[in-house]
GROMACS .gro file of C-alpha atoms in nm:
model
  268
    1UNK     CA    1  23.736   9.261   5.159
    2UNK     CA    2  23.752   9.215   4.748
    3UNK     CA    3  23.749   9.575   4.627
    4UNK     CA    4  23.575   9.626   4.316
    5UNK     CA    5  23.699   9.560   3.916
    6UNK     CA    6  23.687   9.933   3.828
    7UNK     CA    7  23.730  10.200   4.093
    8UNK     CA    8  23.588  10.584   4.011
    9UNK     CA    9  23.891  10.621   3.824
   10UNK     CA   10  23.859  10.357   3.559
   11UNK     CA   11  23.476  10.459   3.566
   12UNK     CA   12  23.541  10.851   3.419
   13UNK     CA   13  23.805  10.721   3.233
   14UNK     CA   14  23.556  10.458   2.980
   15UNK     CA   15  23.249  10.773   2.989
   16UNK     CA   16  23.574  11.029   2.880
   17UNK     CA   17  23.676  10.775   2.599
   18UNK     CA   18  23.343  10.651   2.499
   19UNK     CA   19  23.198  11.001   2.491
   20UNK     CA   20  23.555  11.108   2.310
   21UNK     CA   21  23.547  11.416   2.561
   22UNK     CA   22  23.890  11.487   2.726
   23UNK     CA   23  23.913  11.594   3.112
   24UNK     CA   24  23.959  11.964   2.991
   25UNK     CA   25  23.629  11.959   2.773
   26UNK     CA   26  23.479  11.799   3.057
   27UNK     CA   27  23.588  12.039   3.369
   28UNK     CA   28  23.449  12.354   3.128
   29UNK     CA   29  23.120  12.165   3.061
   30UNK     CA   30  23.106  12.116   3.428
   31UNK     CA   31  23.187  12.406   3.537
   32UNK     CA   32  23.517  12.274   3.712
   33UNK     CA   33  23.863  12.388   3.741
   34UNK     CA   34  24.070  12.150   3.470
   35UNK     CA   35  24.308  12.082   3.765
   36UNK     CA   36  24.052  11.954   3.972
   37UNK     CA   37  23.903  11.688   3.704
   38UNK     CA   38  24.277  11.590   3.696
   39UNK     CA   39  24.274  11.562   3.979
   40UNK     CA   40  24.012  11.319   4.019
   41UNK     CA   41  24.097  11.140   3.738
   42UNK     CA   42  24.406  11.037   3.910
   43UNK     CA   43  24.214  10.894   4.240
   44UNK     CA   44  24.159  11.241   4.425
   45UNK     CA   45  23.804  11.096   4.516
   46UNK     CA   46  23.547  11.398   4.560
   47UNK     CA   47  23.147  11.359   4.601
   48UNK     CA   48  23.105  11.705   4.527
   49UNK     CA   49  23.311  11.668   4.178
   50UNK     CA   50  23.185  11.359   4.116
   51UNK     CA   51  22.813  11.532   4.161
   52UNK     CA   52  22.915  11.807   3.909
   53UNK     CA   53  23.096  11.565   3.643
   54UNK     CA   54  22.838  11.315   3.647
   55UNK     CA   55  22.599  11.494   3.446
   56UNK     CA   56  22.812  11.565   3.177
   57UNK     CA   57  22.966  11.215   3.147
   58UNK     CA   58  22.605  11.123   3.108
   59UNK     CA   59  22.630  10.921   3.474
   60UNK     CA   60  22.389  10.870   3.745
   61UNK     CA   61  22.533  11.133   4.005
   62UNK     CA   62  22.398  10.972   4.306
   63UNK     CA   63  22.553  10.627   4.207
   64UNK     CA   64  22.902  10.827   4.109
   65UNK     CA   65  22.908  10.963   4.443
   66UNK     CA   66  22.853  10.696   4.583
   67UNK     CA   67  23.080  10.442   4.418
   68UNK     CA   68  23.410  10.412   4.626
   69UNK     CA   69  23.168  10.292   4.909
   70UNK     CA   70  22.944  10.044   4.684
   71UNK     CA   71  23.055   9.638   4.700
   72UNK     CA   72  22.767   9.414   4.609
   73UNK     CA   73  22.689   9.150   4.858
   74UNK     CA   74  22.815   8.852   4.872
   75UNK     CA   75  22.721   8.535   4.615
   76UNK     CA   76  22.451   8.339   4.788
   77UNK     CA   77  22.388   8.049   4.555
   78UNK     CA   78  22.538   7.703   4.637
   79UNK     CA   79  22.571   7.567   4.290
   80UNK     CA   80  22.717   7.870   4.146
   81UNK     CA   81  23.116   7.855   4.189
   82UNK     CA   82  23.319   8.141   4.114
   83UNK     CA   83  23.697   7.999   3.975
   84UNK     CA   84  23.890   8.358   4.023
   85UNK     CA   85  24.197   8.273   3.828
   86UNK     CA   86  24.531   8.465   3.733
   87UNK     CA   87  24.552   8.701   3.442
   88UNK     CA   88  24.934   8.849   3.467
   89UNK     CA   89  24.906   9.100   3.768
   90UNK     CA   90  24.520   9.071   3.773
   91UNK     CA   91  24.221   8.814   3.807
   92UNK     CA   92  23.981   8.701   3.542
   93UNK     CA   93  23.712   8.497   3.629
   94UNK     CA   94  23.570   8.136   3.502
   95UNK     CA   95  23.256   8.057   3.629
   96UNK     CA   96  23.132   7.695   3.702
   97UNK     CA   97  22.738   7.619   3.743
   98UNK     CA   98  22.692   7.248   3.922
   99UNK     CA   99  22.364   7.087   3.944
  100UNK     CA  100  22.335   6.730   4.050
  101UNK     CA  101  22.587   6.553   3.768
  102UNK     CA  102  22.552   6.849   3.524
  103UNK     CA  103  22.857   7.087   3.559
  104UNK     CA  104  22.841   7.393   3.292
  105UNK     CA  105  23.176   7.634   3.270
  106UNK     CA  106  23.149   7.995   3.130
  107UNK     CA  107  23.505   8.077   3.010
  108UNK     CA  108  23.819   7.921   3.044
  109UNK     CA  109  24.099   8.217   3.234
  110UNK     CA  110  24.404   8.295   3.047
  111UNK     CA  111  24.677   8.077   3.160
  112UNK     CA  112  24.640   7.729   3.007
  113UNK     CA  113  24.551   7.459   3.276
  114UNK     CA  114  24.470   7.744   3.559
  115UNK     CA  115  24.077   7.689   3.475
  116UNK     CA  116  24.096   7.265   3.475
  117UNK     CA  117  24.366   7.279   3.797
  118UNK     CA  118  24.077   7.502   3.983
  119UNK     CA  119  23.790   7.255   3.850
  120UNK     CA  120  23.986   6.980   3.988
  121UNK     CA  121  24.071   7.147   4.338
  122UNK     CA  122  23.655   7.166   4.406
  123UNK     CA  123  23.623   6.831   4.293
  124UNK     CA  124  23.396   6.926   4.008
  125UNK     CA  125  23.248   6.646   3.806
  126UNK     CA  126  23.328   6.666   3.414
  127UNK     CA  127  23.207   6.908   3.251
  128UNK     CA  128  22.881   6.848   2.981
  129UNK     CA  129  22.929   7.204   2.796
  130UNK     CA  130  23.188   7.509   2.780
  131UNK     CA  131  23.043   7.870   2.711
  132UNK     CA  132  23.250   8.162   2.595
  133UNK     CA  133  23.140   8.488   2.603
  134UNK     CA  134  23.416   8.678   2.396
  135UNK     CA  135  23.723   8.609   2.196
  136UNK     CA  136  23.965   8.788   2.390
  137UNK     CA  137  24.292   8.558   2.545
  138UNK     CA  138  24.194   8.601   2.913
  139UNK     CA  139  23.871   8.466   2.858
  140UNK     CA  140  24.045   8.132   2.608
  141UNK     CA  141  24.350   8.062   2.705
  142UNK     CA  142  24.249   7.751   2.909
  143UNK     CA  143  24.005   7.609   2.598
  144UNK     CA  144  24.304   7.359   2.455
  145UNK     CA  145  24.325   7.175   2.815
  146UNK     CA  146  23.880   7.116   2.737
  147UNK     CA  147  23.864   7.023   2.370
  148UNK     CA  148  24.186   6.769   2.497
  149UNK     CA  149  23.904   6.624   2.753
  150UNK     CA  150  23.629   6.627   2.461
  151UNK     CA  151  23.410   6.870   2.606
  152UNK     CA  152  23.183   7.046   2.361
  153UNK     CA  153  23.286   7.415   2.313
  154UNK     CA  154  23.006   7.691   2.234
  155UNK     CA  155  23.050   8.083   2.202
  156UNK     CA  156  23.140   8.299   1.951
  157UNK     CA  157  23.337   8.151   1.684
  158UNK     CA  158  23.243   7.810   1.806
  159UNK     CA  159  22.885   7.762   1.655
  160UNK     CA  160  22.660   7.974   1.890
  161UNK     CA  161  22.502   8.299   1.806
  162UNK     CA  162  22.242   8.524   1.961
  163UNK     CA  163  21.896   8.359   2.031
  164UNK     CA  164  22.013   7.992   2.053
  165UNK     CA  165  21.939   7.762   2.304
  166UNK     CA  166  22.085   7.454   2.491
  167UNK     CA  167  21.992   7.218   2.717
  168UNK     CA  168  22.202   7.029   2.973
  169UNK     CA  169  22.089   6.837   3.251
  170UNK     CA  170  21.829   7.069   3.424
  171UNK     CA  171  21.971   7.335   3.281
  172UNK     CA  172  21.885   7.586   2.996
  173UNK     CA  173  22.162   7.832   2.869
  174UNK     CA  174  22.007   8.084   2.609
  175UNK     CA  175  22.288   8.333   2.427
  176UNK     CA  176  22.219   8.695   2.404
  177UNK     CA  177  22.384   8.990   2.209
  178UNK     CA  178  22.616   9.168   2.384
  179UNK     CA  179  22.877   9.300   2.187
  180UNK     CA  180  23.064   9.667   2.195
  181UNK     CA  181  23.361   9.561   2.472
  182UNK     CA  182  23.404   9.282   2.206
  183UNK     CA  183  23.247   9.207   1.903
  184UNK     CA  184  23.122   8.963   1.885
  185UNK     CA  185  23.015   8.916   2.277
  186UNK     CA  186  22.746   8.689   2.407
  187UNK     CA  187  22.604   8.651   2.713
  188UNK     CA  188  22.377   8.379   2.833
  189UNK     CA  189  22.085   8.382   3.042
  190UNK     CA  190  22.082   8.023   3.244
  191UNK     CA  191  21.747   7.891   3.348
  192UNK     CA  192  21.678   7.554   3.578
  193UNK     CA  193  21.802   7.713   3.930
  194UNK     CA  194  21.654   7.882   4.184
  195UNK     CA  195  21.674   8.263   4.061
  196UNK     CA  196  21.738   8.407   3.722
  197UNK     CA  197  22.088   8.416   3.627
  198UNK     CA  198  22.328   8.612   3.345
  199UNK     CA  199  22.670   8.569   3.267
  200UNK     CA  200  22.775   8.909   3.133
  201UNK     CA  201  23.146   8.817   3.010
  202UNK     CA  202  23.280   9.188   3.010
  203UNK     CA  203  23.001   9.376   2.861
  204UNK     CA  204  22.900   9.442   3.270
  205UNK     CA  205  23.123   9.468   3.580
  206UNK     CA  206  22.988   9.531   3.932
  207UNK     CA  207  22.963   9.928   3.929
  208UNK     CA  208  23.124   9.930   3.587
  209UNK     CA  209  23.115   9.853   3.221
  210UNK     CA  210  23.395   9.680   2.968
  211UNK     CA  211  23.591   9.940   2.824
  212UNK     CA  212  23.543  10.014   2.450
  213UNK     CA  213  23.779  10.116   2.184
  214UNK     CA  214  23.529  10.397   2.004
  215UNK     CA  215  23.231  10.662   2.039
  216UNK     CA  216  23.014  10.426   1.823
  217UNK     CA  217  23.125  10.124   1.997
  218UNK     CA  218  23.063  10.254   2.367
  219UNK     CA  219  22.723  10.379   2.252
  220UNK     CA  220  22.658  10.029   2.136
  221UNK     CA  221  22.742   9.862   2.429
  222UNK     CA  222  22.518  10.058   2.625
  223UNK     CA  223  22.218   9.969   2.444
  224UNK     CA  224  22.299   9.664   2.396
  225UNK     CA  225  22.284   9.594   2.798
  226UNK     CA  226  21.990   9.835   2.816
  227UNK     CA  227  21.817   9.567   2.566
  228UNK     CA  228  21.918   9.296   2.748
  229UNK     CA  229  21.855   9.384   3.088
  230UNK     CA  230  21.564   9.616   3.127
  231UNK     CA  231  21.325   9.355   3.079
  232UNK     CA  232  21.495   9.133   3.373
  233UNK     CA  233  21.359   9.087   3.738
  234UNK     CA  234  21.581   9.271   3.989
  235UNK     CA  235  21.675   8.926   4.163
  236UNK     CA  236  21.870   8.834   3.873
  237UNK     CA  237  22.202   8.746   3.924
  238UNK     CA  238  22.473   8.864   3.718
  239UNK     CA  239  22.824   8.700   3.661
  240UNK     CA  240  23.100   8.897   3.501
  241UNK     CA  241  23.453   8.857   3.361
  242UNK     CA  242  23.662   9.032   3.652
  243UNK     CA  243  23.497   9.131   3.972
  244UNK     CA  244  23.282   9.005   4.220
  245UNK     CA  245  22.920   8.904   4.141
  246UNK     CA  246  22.661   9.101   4.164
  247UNK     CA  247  22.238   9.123   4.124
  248UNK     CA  248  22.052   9.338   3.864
  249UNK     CA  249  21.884   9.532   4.179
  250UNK     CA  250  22.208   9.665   4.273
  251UNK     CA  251  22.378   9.735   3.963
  252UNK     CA  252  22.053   9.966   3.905
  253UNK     CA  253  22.143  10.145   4.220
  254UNK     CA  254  22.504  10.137   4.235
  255UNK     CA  255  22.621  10.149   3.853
  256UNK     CA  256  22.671  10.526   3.728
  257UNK     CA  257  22.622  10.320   3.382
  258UNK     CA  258  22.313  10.168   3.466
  259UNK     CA  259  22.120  10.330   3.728
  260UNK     CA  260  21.773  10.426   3.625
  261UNK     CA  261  21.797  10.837   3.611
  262UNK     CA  262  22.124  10.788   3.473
  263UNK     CA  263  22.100  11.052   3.073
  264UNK     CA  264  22.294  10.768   2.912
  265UNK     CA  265  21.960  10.633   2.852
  266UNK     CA  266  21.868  10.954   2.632
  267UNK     CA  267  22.144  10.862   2.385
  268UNK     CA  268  21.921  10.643   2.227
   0.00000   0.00000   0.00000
């Protein structure tokens, strides 16, 4: 079974650095022994720590709890194909939406021909359109092997920007804002199948969030997918950089970033 991109670990680790509070700080806010945050920290799993550190990492408790058991269920859309695609020791995804003769690809992996060798294993048709979401390599390494087949390249730093909107085939792709893992980020709401449908890049991981390098940027990011995703039906489905997919129903539940009691909503 795939295990999640982030496990409670990585999870405390982002809400420590983003809220710039270190484990110590933390265990006194919570009431915990120091050695026991370590403790955790380091994979020690707990429900009853993660219950007390929750609050002060402004995370939903109940989804923190909760998390080493979470795993979204499984992608259920035929025309949606996940490429999951080597990235050193880890996985990156590339994600491939086929309808009829139109074939759409949202980033490109890191190694350079990984992303066209996995297009050309499923037998994909050439591509009309590449999408990036964010600049960094594991996300562009493979764009040389498409602008060598002519296929038109949009994303940051290729022409795109927040509020435009293409069409391809029976297809809509409209680019949102959602920088703070990266800067900038986009993500892209794709219309024309048969439920609503994000790509999130690395802004959102299934139970998780990107990491980001300050306070001010973590804070951003936040509100950023709080913008972008409040507003969305639960059924939407969400497609993210590393990780399985996952729906905006469960990430509501199951995310200690996103679910609905979580405080990191009162930030803002």
């Amino acid at each position: 079974m795939e295990n999640l991109e982030d496990d409670h670990t990585y999870v405390i680790r982002k809400a420590f650095k983003g809220l710039a509070l270190t484990p110590g700080e933390a265990a006194l806010r919570a009431g915990l022994p120091e050695s026991e945050v370590l403790a955790f920290a380091r994979g020690n799993f707990s429900e009853a720590t993660a219950r007390r550190l929750a609050p002060v990492l402004h995370l939903n408790a109940d989804a923190l709890a909760r998390h080493p058991r979470y795993l979204p269920r499984p992608l259920a859309l035929p025309n949606v194909h996940r490429l999951d695609l080597p990235f050193g020791h880890e996985r990156v995804n590339a994600w491939l939406i086929w309808e009829n003769d139109t074939a759409i690809l949202f980033d490109t992996g890191h190694d350079p021909g990984s992303c066209a060798v996995a297009l050309d294993a499923i037998g994909a048709p050439p591509l009309q359109l590449v999408f990036i979401t964010h600049g960094h390599h594991d996300h562009t390494g493979g764009i040389p092997d498409f602008q060598n087949r002519a296929t038109r390249i949009h994303g940051p730093g290729h022409g795109m920007k927040p509020g435009d909107t293409l069409r391809c085939g029976p297809l809509t792709v409209r680019a949102c804002d959602l920088s703070g893992h990266a800067t900038p980020s986009l993500g892209y709401h794709v219309g024309g199948l048969a439920r609503p449908l994000l790509v999130t890049g690395d802004s959102l991981f299934a139970g998780s969030i990107g990491g980001c390098g300050s306070p001010p940027l973590y804070q951003h990011a936040l509100a950023r997918l709080h913008a972008i995703l409040d507003p969305l039906p639960a059924d939407t489905l969400l497609l993210p950089g590393h990780g399985p997919a996952t729906t905006l129903g469960e990430e509501r539940a199951a995310n200690p970033f996103l679910s609905p009691q979580s405080p990191a909503k009162k930030l803002y």
